[in-house]
Short mmCIF file of C-alpha atoms and ligand atoms in Angstrom, two decimals:
data_model
loop_
_atom_site.label_atom_id
_atom_site.label_comp_id
_atom_site.label_asym_id
_atom_site.label_seq_id
_atom_site.Cartn_x
_atom_site.Cartn_y
_atom_site.Cartn_z
CA MET A 1 0.00 0.00 0.00
CA SER A 2 1.34 3.44 -0.84
CA LYS A 3 1.85 5.79 2.06
CA LYS A 4 1.86 9.57 2.33
CA ILE A 5 4.78 10.35 4.58
CA PHE A 6 5.50 13.63 6.37
CA SER A 7 8.23 14.30 8.90
CA GLY A 8 10.33 17.17 10.15
CA VAL A 9 13.62 17.92 11.86
CA GLN A 10 14.47 21.12 13.70
CA PRO A 11 17.48 23.06 12.42
CA THR A 12 18.91 23.68 15.86
CA GLY A 13 22.43 22.39 15.20
CA ASN A 14 24.20 19.31 16.58
CA LEU A 15 22.21 16.82 14.51
CA HIS A 16 23.14 13.52 16.14
CA LEU A 17 23.04 9.75 15.91
CA GLY A 18 19.65 9.70 17.69
CA ASN A 19 18.15 11.88 14.95
CA TYR A 20 19.75 9.63 12.35
CA ILE A 21 18.71 6.25 13.79
CA GLY A 22 15.36 7.45 15.17
CA ALA A 23 14.32 9.43 12.12
CA ILE A 24 16.48 10.24 9.07
CA LYS A 25 17.62 6.66 8.34
CA ASN A 26 13.95 5.64 8.23
CA PHE A 27 13.06 8.59 5.98
CA VAL A 28 15.46 7.20 3.40
CA GLU A 29 14.03 3.68 3.63
CA LEU A 30 10.47 4.97 3.27
CA GLN A 31 11.43 7.17 0.33
CA ASN A 32 12.91 4.16 -1.43
CA GLN A 33 9.82 1.97 -1.00
CA LYS A 34 7.64 1.83 -4.08
CA ASN A 35 4.74 4.31 -4.40
CA ASN A 36 5.37 6.25 -1.19
CA GLU A 37 4.95 10.02 -1.46
CA CYS A 38 7.34 11.67 0.98
CA VAL A 39 7.64 15.20 2.32
CA PHE A 40 10.58 16.05 4.59
CA CYS A 41 10.64 19.43 6.23
CA VAL A 42 13.33 21.47 7.95
CA VAL A 43 11.09 22.93 10.64
CA ASP A 44 12.62 26.36 11.14
CA LEU A 45 9.42 27.85 12.62
CA HIS A 46 9.68 25.26 15.39
CA ALA A 47 13.31 26.23 15.98
CA ILE A 48 12.45 29.82 16.95
CA THR A 49 10.32 28.66 19.90
CA VAL A 50 13.60 29.10 21.75
CA LYS A 51 15.94 32.03 21.04
CA GLN A 52 18.15 31.62 17.97
CA ASN A 53 20.98 33.66 16.57
CA PRO A 54 19.80 34.60 13.02
CA LYS A 55 23.15 33.92 11.33
CA ILE A 56 23.58 30.57 13.05
CA LEU A 57 19.96 29.63 12.29
CA LYS A 58 20.49 30.22 8.57
CA ASN A 59 23.56 28.04 8.68
CA ASN A 60 21.73 25.32 10.63
CA ILE A 61 18.86 25.29 8.10
CA ARG A 62 21.41 24.57 5.39
CA GLU A 63 23.26 22.03 7.52
CA THR A 64 20.08 20.06 8.29
CA THR A 65 19.17 20.11 4.59
CA ALA A 66 22.69 18.93 3.74
CA ALA A 67 22.28 16.11 6.29
CA PHE A 68 19.03 15.03 4.61
CA LEU A 69 20.70 14.98 1.20
CA ALA A 70 23.91 13.36 2.42
CA SER A 71 21.91 10.60 4.14
CA GLY A 72 20.19 9.72 0.87
CA ILE A 73 17.04 11.81 0.69
CA ASP A 74 16.69 12.60 -2.97
CA PRO A 75 14.89 15.79 -4.06
CA LYS A 76 13.83 14.01 -7.25
CA LYS A 77 11.90 11.46 -5.19
CA SER A 78 10.88 13.44 -2.09
CA ILE A 79 9.81 17.00 -1.37
CA ILE A 80 12.44 18.73 0.80
CA PHE A 81 11.82 22.28 1.98
CA ASN A 82 12.00 24.56 4.98
CA GLN A 83 8.77 25.33 6.78
CA SER A 84 8.99 29.12 6.80
CA LEU A 85 8.90 29.21 2.97
CA VAL A 86 5.31 27.91 3.04
CA SER A 87 3.09 30.30 4.97
CA ALA A 88 0.16 27.85 4.92
CA HIS A 89 1.82 26.11 7.88
CA SER A 90 1.43 29.19 10.08
CA GLU A 91 -2.07 29.83 8.88
CA GLY A 92 -3.07 26.21 9.43
CA ALA A 93 -1.53 26.27 12.90
CA TRP A 94 -3.68 29.26 13.90
CA ILE A 95 -6.88 27.58 12.82
CA LEU A 96 -5.98 24.26 14.44
CA GLY A 97 -4.97 26.16 17.59
CA CYS A 98 -8.63 27.12 17.85
CA VAL A 99 -9.57 23.43 17.72
CA ALA A 100 -6.96 22.13 20.20
CA ARG A 101 -7.83 22.39 23.90
CA MET A 102 -5.67 23.92 26.63
CA GLY A 103 -6.09 20.73 28.66
CA TRP A 104 -4.51 18.70 25.85
CA LEU A 105 -1.50 21.01 25.58
CA ASN A 106 -1.09 21.09 29.36
CA ARG A 107 -0.32 17.39 29.25
CA MET A 108 2.62 17.68 26.84
CA THR A 109 5.68 16.38 28.66
CA GLN A 110 8.16 17.89 26.21
CA PHE A 111 6.90 21.39 27.03
CA LYS A 112 7.32 20.68 30.72
CA GLU A 113 10.88 19.41 30.16
CA LYS A 114 11.90 22.25 27.84
CA ALA A 115 10.25 25.05 29.80
CA GLY A 116 11.82 23.78 33.01
CA LYS A 117 11.00 25.30 36.37
CA ASP A 118 10.38 28.81 35.10
CA LYS A 119 7.58 28.11 32.66
CA GLU A 120 6.27 31.69 32.93
CA LYS A 121 9.33 32.72 30.92
CA ALA A 122 8.88 30.11 28.18
CA SER A 123 7.66 31.50 24.85
CA VAL A 124 4.01 31.08 23.89
CA GLY A 125 5.38 29.45 20.73
CA LEU A 126 7.01 26.68 22.78
CA TYR A 127 3.63 25.96 24.38
CA ILE A 128 1.69 25.76 21.12
CA TYR A 129 4.54 24.05 19.25
CA PRO A 130 2.61 20.73 18.93
CA VAL A 131 -0.24 22.55 17.17
CA LEU A 132 2.17 23.76 14.48
CA MET A 133 3.39 20.19 14.20
CA ALA A 134 -0.21 19.04 13.70
CA ALA A 135 -0.64 21.61 10.92
CA ASP A 136 2.56 20.35 9.25
CA ILE A 137 1.21 16.83 9.16
CA LEU A 138 -2.49 17.43 8.46
CA LEU A 139 -2.01 19.89 5.59
CA TYR A 140 -0.36 17.12 3.57
CA ASP A 141 -2.97 14.43 4.36
CA ALA A 142 -0.05 12.42 5.73
CA THR A 143 -1.01 8.83 6.48
CA HIS A 144 2.25 7.96 8.24
CA VAL A 145 4.71 10.00 10.29
CA PRO A 146 8.13 8.49 11.01
CA VAL A 147 9.55 9.84 14.27
CA GLY A 148 11.54 8.81 17.33
CA GLU A 149 9.78 7.76 20.51
CA ASP A 150 9.99 11.27 22.03
CA GLN A 151 7.50 12.63 19.47
CA LYS A 152 4.79 10.04 20.17
CA GLN A 153 2.72 12.29 22.42
CA HIS A 154 2.80 15.13 19.88
CA LEU A 155 1.54 12.75 17.22
CA GLU A 156 -1.31 11.64 19.43
CA LEU A 157 -2.25 15.28 19.77
CA SER A 158 -2.25 15.66 15.97
CA ARG A 159 -4.66 12.73 15.79
CA ASP A 160 -6.93 14.28 18.44
CA ILE A 161 -6.94 17.62 16.62
CA ALA A 162 -7.83 15.98 13.29
CA GLN A 163 -10.67 14.01 14.85
CA LYS A 164 -12.10 17.01 16.71
CA PHE A 165 -11.96 19.19 13.60
CA ASN A 166 -13.79 16.56 11.54
CA LEU A 167 -16.41 16.17 14.26
CA ASP A 168 -16.90 19.87 15.07
CA TYR A 169 -17.28 20.83 11.43
CA GLU A 170 -19.18 17.73 10.38
CA ALA A 171 -16.53 16.91 7.82
CA PRO A 172 -15.97 13.16 8.22
CA ASN A 173 -12.46 12.02 7.19
CA PHE A 174 -11.59 15.49 5.88
CA LEU A 175 -8.43 15.75 7.98
CA LYS A 176 -6.66 12.42 7.73
CA VAL A 177 -5.80 10.87 11.09
CA PRO A 178 -2.08 10.05 10.79
CA GLU A 179 -0.39 6.87 12.03
CA PRO A 180 2.89 7.24 13.89
CA LEU A 181 5.73 5.16 12.46
CA ILE A 182 7.91 4.55 15.48
CA GLN A 183 10.24 1.59 15.27
CA LYS A 184 9.77 -0.91 18.06
CA LYS A 185 13.51 -1.01 18.69
CA PHE A 186 16.10 1.77 18.71
CA SER A 187 13.51 4.57 18.64
CA ARG A 188 15.11 6.14 21.68
CA ILE A 189 18.88 6.51 21.52
CA MET A 190 20.31 7.51 24.88
CA SER A 191 23.16 9.77 25.98
CA LEU A 192 26.63 8.18 25.87
CA LYS A 193 27.23 9.59 29.35
CA ASP A 194 23.97 8.51 30.99
CA GLY A 195 21.90 5.63 29.66
CA THR A 196 18.75 6.95 31.33
CA LYS A 197 18.81 10.28 29.47
CA LYS A 198 17.86 10.81 25.81
CA MET A 199 20.68 11.69 23.40
CA SER A 200 19.92 15.34 22.78
CA LYS A 201 21.06 18.35 20.76
CA SER A 202 20.83 20.51 23.85
CA ASP A 203 22.97 18.40 26.21
CA PRO A 204 25.81 20.73 27.26
CA SER A 205 28.31 17.85 27.00
CA ASP A 206 29.35 17.14 23.42
CA LEU A 207 30.66 13.78 24.69
CA SER A 208 27.04 12.72 25.30
CA ARG A 209 26.31 12.39 21.57
CA ILE A 210 27.80 11.45 18.21
CA ASN A 211 27.10 14.36 15.88
CA MET A 212 26.45 13.71 12.20
CA THR A 213 29.35 16.04 11.43
CA ASP A 214 31.87 14.42 13.81
CA THR A 215 35.23 13.36 12.39
CA LYS A 216 36.56 9.84 12.73
CA ASP A 217 38.81 10.92 15.63
CA GLN A 218 35.90 12.49 17.48
CA ILE A 219 33.83 9.32 17.09
CA VAL A 220 36.72 7.14 18.32
CA ASN A 221 37.19 9.40 21.35
CA LYS A 222 33.50 9.59 22.24
CA ILE A 223 32.95 5.84 22.13
CA LYS A 224 36.14 5.34 24.15
CA LYS A 225 34.78 7.68 26.83
CA ALA A 226 31.18 6.35 26.70
CA LYS A 227 29.93 5.20 30.10
CA THR A 228 29.93 1.45 30.77
CA ASP A 229 29.73 -0.82 33.82
CA PRO A 230 32.26 -3.27 35.26
CA ASP A 231 30.50 -6.50 34.22
CA LEU A 232 31.05 -8.74 31.23
CA LEU A 233 28.66 -8.54 28.30
CA PRO A 234 25.55 -10.65 28.90
CA THR A 235 24.34 -13.84 27.33
CA THR A 236 20.65 -12.82 27.54
CA ASP A 237 18.69 -9.55 27.62
CA LYS A 238 17.42 -10.18 31.17
CA ASP A 239 19.61 -7.71 33.04
CA PHE A 240 19.11 -4.76 30.72
CA GLN A 241 16.93 -2.77 33.11
CA LYS A 242 19.89 -2.42 35.45
CA ARG A 243 22.36 -1.78 32.62
CA PRO A 244 20.94 1.08 30.48
CA GLU A 245 24.33 2.09 29.01
CA LEU A 246 24.92 -1.44 27.80
CA GLU A 247 21.46 -1.65 26.25
CA ASN A 248 22.04 1.66 24.47
CA LEU A 249 25.45 0.74 23.01
CA LEU A 250 24.17 -2.66 21.86
CA GLY A 251 21.08 -0.94 20.42
CA ILE A 252 23.18 1.52 18.41
CA TYR A 253 25.35 -1.35 17.18
CA SER A 254 22.33 -3.44 16.19
CA SER A 255 20.69 -0.59 14.35
CA MET A 256 23.85 0.30 12.43
CA LYS A 257 24.37 -3.35 11.54
CA SER A 258 20.66 -3.86 10.73
CA GLN A 259 20.45 -6.86 13.03
CA SER A 260 18.32 -7.68 16.07
CA LEU A 261 19.42 -6.97 19.62
CA LEU A 262 19.52 -10.71 20.25
CA GLU A 263 21.93 -11.22 17.37
CA SER A 264 24.21 -8.57 18.86
CA ILE A 265 23.96 -10.15 22.32
CA ASN A 266 25.01 -13.48 20.81
CA GLU A 267 27.86 -11.82 18.91
CA PHE A 268 29.38 -10.35 22.09
CA SER A 269 28.16 -12.77 24.72
CA GLY A 270 30.67 -13.09 27.57
CA LYS A 271 33.13 -10.63 25.98
CA ASN A 272 34.44 -7.34 27.41
CA PHE A 273 33.04 -3.87 26.82
CA SER A 274 36.28 -3.07 24.98
CA ASP A 275 35.36 -5.62 22.30
CA LEU A 276 31.94 -4.07 21.84
CA LYS A 277 33.40 -0.56 21.80
CA GLU A 278 35.95 -1.48 19.14
CA LYS A 279 33.33 -2.95 16.80
CA LEU A 280 30.86 -0.18 17.58
CA THR A 281 33.40 2.50 16.70
CA GLU A 282 34.16 0.73 13.43
CA ILE A 283 30.54 0.51 12.37
CA ILE A 284 29.67 4.09 13.35
CA VAL A 285 32.70 5.41 11.47
CA GLU A 286 31.77 3.27 8.46
CA ASN A 287 28.20 4.64 8.43
CA ILE A 288 28.61 8.22 9.61
CA THR A 289 31.94 9.38 8.12
CA PRO A 290 30.76 9.27 4.48
CA ILE A 291 27.65 11.25 5.48
CA SER A 292 29.73 13.71 7.47
CA ASN A 293 32.11 14.23 4.51
CA GLU A 294 29.18 14.76 2.18
CA ILE A 295 27.54 17.28 4.55
CA ASN A 296 30.77 19.28 4.58
CA LYS A 297 31.02 19.15 0.80
CA LEU A 298 27.39 20.17 0.25
CA GLN A 299 27.63 23.02 2.71
CA LYS A 300 30.28 24.68 0.58
CA ASP A 301 27.61 25.21 -2.08
CA SER A 302 24.91 27.14 -0.23
CA LYS A 303 23.26 28.18 -3.51
CA PHE A 304 22.67 24.54 -4.40
CA ILE A 305 21.08 23.89 -0.99
CA ASP A 306 18.94 27.02 -1.18
CA ASP A 307 17.75 25.97 -4.66
CA VAL A 308 16.76 22.51 -3.40
CA LEU A 309 14.74 24.13 -0.58
CA TYR A 310 13.14 26.69 -2.87
CA GLU A 311 12.11 24.11 -5.46
CA GLY A 312 10.77 21.81 -2.75
CA ALA A 313 8.82 24.70 -1.26
CA GLN A 314 7.07 25.37 -4.59
CA LYS A 315 5.74 21.81 -4.58
CA ALA A 316 4.88 21.85 -0.88
CA GLU A 317 3.08 25.17 -1.21
CA GLU A 318 0.77 23.82 -3.87
CA ILE A 319 -0.38 20.98 -1.59
CA ALA A 320 -0.57 22.92 1.68
CA THR A 321 -2.26 26.02 0.24
CA LYS A 322 -4.95 23.92 -1.39
CA LYS A 323 -5.70 22.23 1.93
CA VAL A 324 -5.86 25.54 3.81
CA LYS A 325 -8.30 26.86 1.18
CA GLU A 326 -10.54 23.83 1.77
CA ILE A 327 -10.28 24.28 5.55
CA LYS A 328 -11.32 27.93 5.19
CA LYS A 329 -14.33 26.98 3.16
CA ILE A 330 -15.40 24.37 5.72
CA ILE A 331 -15.14 26.79 8.65
CA GLY A 332 -17.16 29.47 6.90
CA PHE A 333 -14.62 32.06 5.78
P1 TYM B 401 13.58 17.02 16.56
O1 TYM B 401 14.18 18.01 15.64
O2 TYM B 401 13.79 17.20 18.02
O3 TYM B 401 14.11 15.57 16.19
C1 TYM B 401 14.07 15.08 14.86
C2 TYM B 401 13.75 13.60 14.87
O4 TYM B 401 14.75 12.88 15.60
C3 TYM B 401 14.13 12.05 16.59
N1 TYM B 401 15.01 11.97 17.77
C4 TYM B 401 15.43 10.81 18.31
N2 TYM B 401 15.17 9.53 17.98
C5 TYM B 401 15.77 8.56 18.74
N3 TYM B 401 16.58 8.84 19.80
C6 TYM B 401 16.85 10.13 20.16
N4 TYM B 401 17.67 10.37 21.18
C7 TYM B 401 16.26 11.18 19.40
N5 TYM B 401 16.32 12.55 19.47
C8 TYM B 401 15.55 13.00 18.46
C9 TYM B 401 12.82 12.77 16.93
O5 TYM B 401 11.88 11.88 17.49
C10 TYM B 401 12.39 13.28 15.56
O6 TYM B 401 11.72 12.28 14.83
N6 TYM B 401 8.73 18.29 16.71
C11 TYM B 401 9.74 17.58 15.95
C12 TYM B 401 9.88 18.08 14.54
C13 TYM B 401 8.60 18.18 13.77
C14 TYM B 401 7.89 17.11 13.17
C15 TYM B 401 6.80 17.73 12.50
C16 TYM B 401 8.09 15.74 13.14
C17 TYM B 401 7.94 19.32 13.46
N7 TYM B 401 6.85 19.07 12.69
C18 TYM B 401 5.87 16.95 11.81
C19 TYM B 401 7.15 14.98 12.44
C20 TYM B 401 6.07 15.58 11.79
C21 TYM B 401 11.09 17.75 16.63
O7 TYM B 401 11.31 18.68 17.36
O8 TYM B 401 12.03 16.83 16.25
#
């Protein structure tokens, strides 16, 4: 069955292995399956929910686009664009913001985490961020949305918004209720320094993550310094709850090698962490270094990247503007 795919990545710098394994790697696989229609968006409007330096933001938009291209997303097969070029997203978000309920947004755990203790000082944009995400998805009639585990709650909100809109305006099935595509395994890559914390762009320690632009030496060093425990590698997956760092490193290895966790456990059973680290380094370098080199190469040609985004935006605009027009008609404008 053909799928309509939509997903987005924020251009906030430090794109990392979690973004790659949890999202971008899957974008490429979905793009290459027959008959899928894919839209991949650099969500710059989401990025400004926290303060950004304009020059750095521009650079990060290009870097994220370069990472898409270098990972294998092909502008001939998929639509690639940055969100701010298509104003229908903002317009759609306003309308859907009038459908979403405060109570729903109050439950969003990512807002609570990002706003921290002083939520009075968080931007209003950060609070309504999931509504913009719903607009992104619903304007393209996306049937499937590939994301990492951390975006699951936001996707559920998108589903709730679609259903309430259809009900309130007596427009059955008008907004398509999207399915999340979250892999069962490896959808939550953890920090290399703390296996209970998500690998994140905003972690102050660069040693906590492998960035998509890291050099071979940086990767070697980060895996060397990654947290482990004193025990031997296990023969079963029974003790994982007590050994989150081990589970994470084996998970990264399995994902990069496209094999199950059990196969990786069998491969290393009874061996030392140093054996796992050596093989893990090899496979990350093998997978990430070519992408990293390509990102650097592409970034030297900012006109090429801007052209890809502009051309993608033309196609995206056609779809999103049509949907907003239909929405306006339904709500009586
Ligand atoms: P963002 O930019 O934080 O992350 C981009 C993608 O990477 C995934 N991800 C991870 N997956 C596994 N392990 C991790 N440690 C990890 N960290 C990040 C995220 O789940 C995501 O899939 N709100 C979204 C962007 C967005 C979007 C959308 C996504 C905006 N509009 C519409 C889908 C559809 C975000 O901030 O992702």
